[in-house]
mmCIF file of C-alpha atoms in Angstrom:
data_model
loop_
_atom_site.group_PDB
_atom_site.id
_atom_site.type_symbol
_atom_site.label_atom_id
_atom_site.label_comp_id
_atom_site.label_asym_id
_atom_site.label_seq_id
_atom_site.Cartn_x
_atom_site.Cartn_y
_atom_site.Cartn_z
ATOM 1 C CA MET A 1 -29.696 5.984 -7.304
ATOM 2 C CA SER A 2 -30.888 9.197 -5.726
ATOM 3 C CA ASP A 3 -28.996 12.439 -6.258
ATOM 4 C CA ASN A 4 -27.892 12.278 -2.612
ATOM 5 C CA ARG A 5 -26.223 8.889 -3.164
ATOM 6 C CA TYR A 6 -24.458 10.206 -6.255
ATOM 7 C CA ALA A 7 -23.197 13.138 -4.210
ATOM 8 C CA ALA A 8 -21.913 10.801 -1.492
ATOM 9 C CA ALA A 9 -20.231 8.575 -4.078
ATOM 10 C CA ALA A 10 -18.668 11.606 -5.756
ATOM 11 C CA ARG A 11 -17.335 12.907 -2.415
ATOM 12 C CA PHE A 12 -15.926 9.492 -1.592
ATOM 13 C CA ARG A 13 -14.203 9.126 -4.970
ATOM 14 C CA ALA A 14 -12.752 12.638 -4.728
ATOM 15 C CA ALA A 15 -11.486 12.051 -1.182
ATOM 16 C CA LEU A 16 -10.063 8.667 -2.143
ATOM 17 C CA ARG A 17 -8.264 10.105 -5.150
ATOM 18 C CA GLN A 18 -6.877 12.976 -3.045
ATOM 19 C CA PHE A 19 -5.690 10.456 -0.465
ATOM 20 C CA LEU A 20 -4.036 8.304 -3.125
ATOM 21 C CA ARG A 21 -2.402 11.309 -4.776
ATOM 22 C CA GLY A 22 -1.117 12.539 -1.414
ATOM 23 C CA SER A 23 0.206 9.068 -0.656
ATOM 24 C CA GLU A 24 1.985 8.892 -4.026
ATOM 25 C CA ASP A 25 3.501 12.361 -3.502
ATOM 26 C CA ARG A 26 4.682 11.469 0.028
ATOM 27 C CA ALA A 27 6.233 8.243 -1.245
ATOM 28 C CA ARG A 28 8.157 10.129 -3.902
ATOM 29 C CA SER A 29 9.291 12.719 -1.349
ATOM 30 C CA VAL A 30 11.086 10.014 0.675
ATOM 31 C CA GLY A 31 12.592 8.331 -2.384
ATOM 32 C CA LEU A 32 10.048 5.579 -3.001
ATOM 33 C CA THR A 33 7.982 4.956 -6.081
ATOM 34 C CA PRO A 34 4.245 4.635 -5.440
ATOM 35 C CA ARG A 35 4.464 0.909 -6.187
ATOM 36 C CA GLN A 36 7.378 0.466 -3.779
ATOM 37 C CA HIS A 37 5.291 2.179 -1.119
ATOM 38 C CA LEU A 38 2.391 -0.206 -1.756
ATOM 39 C CA LEU A 39 4.767 -3.177 -1.672
ATOM 40 C CA LEU A 40 6.207 -2.119 1.679
ATOM 41 C CA LEU A 41 2.728 -1.439 3.030
ATOM 42 C CA GLN A 42 1.454 -4.893 2.000
ATOM 43 C CA ILE A 43 4.431 -6.638 3.590
ATOM 44 C CA ALA A 44 4.293 -4.612 6.818
ATOM 45 C CA GLY A 45 0.519 -4.984 7.016
ATOM 46 C CA SER A 46 0.574 -8.750 6.692
ATOM 47 C CA GLU A 47 -0.254 -10.920 9.670
ATOM 48 C CA ASP A 48 3.327 -11.566 10.757
ATOM 49 C CA GLY A 49 5.209 -8.868 8.844
ATOM 50 C CA THR A 50 6.216 -11.238 6.058
ATOM 51 C CA ALA A 51 4.641 -11.944 2.706
ATOM 52 C CA THR A 52 5.110 -14.311 -0.192
ATOM 53 C CA ILE A 53 5.109 -13.371 -3.850
ATOM 54 C CA SER A 54 1.700 -15.059 -4.206
ATOM 55 C CA GLN A 55 0.245 -12.983 -1.380
ATOM 56 C CA LEU A 56 1.608 -9.808 -2.973
ATOM 57 C CA VAL A 57 0.161 -10.760 -6.366
ATOM 58 C CA SER A 58 -3.230 -11.046 -4.725
ATOM 59 C CA GLY A 59 -2.936 -7.982 -2.486
ATOM 60 C CA LEU A 60 -1.588 -5.630 -5.145
ATOM 61 C CA ALA A 61 -3.583 -7.083 -8.058
ATOM 62 C CA LEU A 62 -0.494 -7.198 -10.278
ATOM 63 C CA SER A 63 0.952 -10.019 -12.335
ATOM 64 C CA GLN A 64 3.507 -12.362 -10.839
ATOM 65 C CA SER A 65 6.176 -11.039 -13.194
ATOM 66 C CA ALA A 66 5.435 -7.437 -12.178
ATOM 67 C CA ILE A 67 5.632 -8.349 -8.478
ATOM 68 C CA THR A 68 8.844 -10.316 -8.991
ATOM 69 C CA GLU A 69 10.474 -7.343 -10.720
ATOM 70 C CA LEU A 70 9.188 -4.943 -8.059
ATOM 71 C CA VAL A 71 10.575 -7.160 -5.287
ATOM 72 C CA GLN A 72 13.939 -7.497 -7.040
ATOM 73 C CA ARG A 73 14.259 -3.720 -7.338
ATOM 74 C CA ALA A 74 13.218 -3.265 -3.700
ATOM 75 C CA GLU A 75 15.864 -5.803 -2.666
ATOM 76 C CA LEU A 76 18.537 -3.951 -4.635
ATOM 77 C CA ALA A 77 17.442 -0.710 -2.971
ATOM 78 C CA GLY A 78 17.823 -2.348 0.455
ATOM 79 C CA LEU A 79 14.107 -2.047 1.297
ATOM 80 C CA VAL A 80 13.176 -5.740 1.613
ATOM 81 C CA ARG A 81 14.934 -9.023 2.302
ATOM 82 C CA ARG A 82 14.109 -12.627 1.513
ATOM 83 C CA SER A 83 14.272 -15.561 3.856
ATOM 84 C CA GLN A 84 13.331 -19.183 3.378
ATOM 85 C CA SER A 85 10.100 -20.433 4.905
ATOM 86 C CA GLN A 86 10.629 -22.873 7.771
ATOM 87 C CA GLU A 87 7.507 -24.805 6.716
ATOM 88 C CA ASP A 88 8.284 -25.037 2.997
ATOM 89 C CA GLY A 89 11.814 -24.492 1.769
ATOM 90 C CA ARG A 90 10.545 -23.673 -1.718
ATOM 91 C CA VAL A 91 8.792 -20.545 -0.442
ATOM 92 C CA SER A 92 10.560 -17.236 0.075
ATOM 93 C CA LEU A 93 9.269 -14.879 2.726
ATOM 94 C CA LEU A 94 9.716 -11.160 2.235
ATOM 95 C CA SER A 95 10.145 -8.747 5.120
ATOM 96 C CA LEU A 96 11.167 -5.133 5.481
ATOM 97 C CA THR A 97 14.697 -4.091 6.255
ATOM 98 C CA PRO A 98 15.272 -1.285 8.757
ATOM 99 C CA LYS A 99 15.640 1.070 5.774
ATOM 100 C CA GLY A 100 12.302 -0.136 4.355
ATOM 101 C CA GLU A 101 10.625 0.284 7.740
ATOM 102 C CA ALA A 102 11.967 3.839 8.062
ATOM 103 C CA LYS A 103 10.797 4.821 4.570
ATOM 104 C CA LEU A 104 7.335 3.355 5.148
ATOM 105 C CA ALA A 105 7.034 5.108 8.506
ATOM 106 C CA ALA A 106 8.021 8.427 6.916
ATOM 107 C CA VAL A 107 5.265 8.111 4.310
ATOM 108 C CA HIS A 108 2.660 6.860 6.771
ATOM 109 C CA ASP A 109 3.359 9.521 9.399
ATOM 110 C CA ALA A 110 3.088 12.300 6.818
ATOM 111 C CA LEU A 111 -0.378 11.139 5.718
ATOM 112 C CA GLY A 112 -2.202 12.006 8.950
ATOM 113 C CA PRO A 113 -4.424 14.814 7.586
ATOM 114 C CA GLU A 114 -5.336 12.894 4.422
ATOM 115 C CA ARG A 115 -6.261 9.789 6.443
ATOM 116 C CA SER A 116 -8.483 11.879 8.713
ATOM 117 C CA GLU A 117 -10.283 13.468 5.775
ATOM 118 C CA LEU A 118 -10.838 10.110 4.067
ATOM 119 C CA ARG A 119 -12.212 8.653 7.328
ATOM 120 C CA ARG A 120 -14.626 11.615 7.636
ATOM 121 C CA VAL A 121 -15.945 11.075 4.109
ATOM 122 C CA ILE A 122 -16.356 7.326 4.686
ATOM 123 C CA ASP A 123 -18.268 8.041 7.891
ATOM 124 C CA ASP A 124 -20.528 10.481 5.973
ATOM 125 C CA ILE A 125 -21.291 7.800 3.389
ATOM 126 C CA ASP A 126 -22.078 5.244 6.105
ATOM 127 C CA GLN A 127 -24.618 7.662 7.589
ATOM 128 C CA ALA A 128 -26.244 8.456 4.227
#
């Protein structure tokens, strides 16, 4: 790797870490844990606004037991709700409650500057 590519990789990693740290701080500021924020983001970002435990295991790269506990705590906090799949009654679909949607929007809206900076760094790397 040339020195220039190391510099681009270093800038990307620094920008990514700053973005993640800002995201974690914003989540905490609205009363979410960083993992709750990621959970809400994965559910809201899914194709139809619902997700299964299996999809969350894959998307968050956590164990099934960790996801199950995270979902249970989010349910107790009124952030997500379960419903039964129409196609397969054994499958629970998770979706955001209005409270979960509001918390996610508060975090996402506050991240504007960090998202812009991360996009700039990614664009720089693409041009390198």
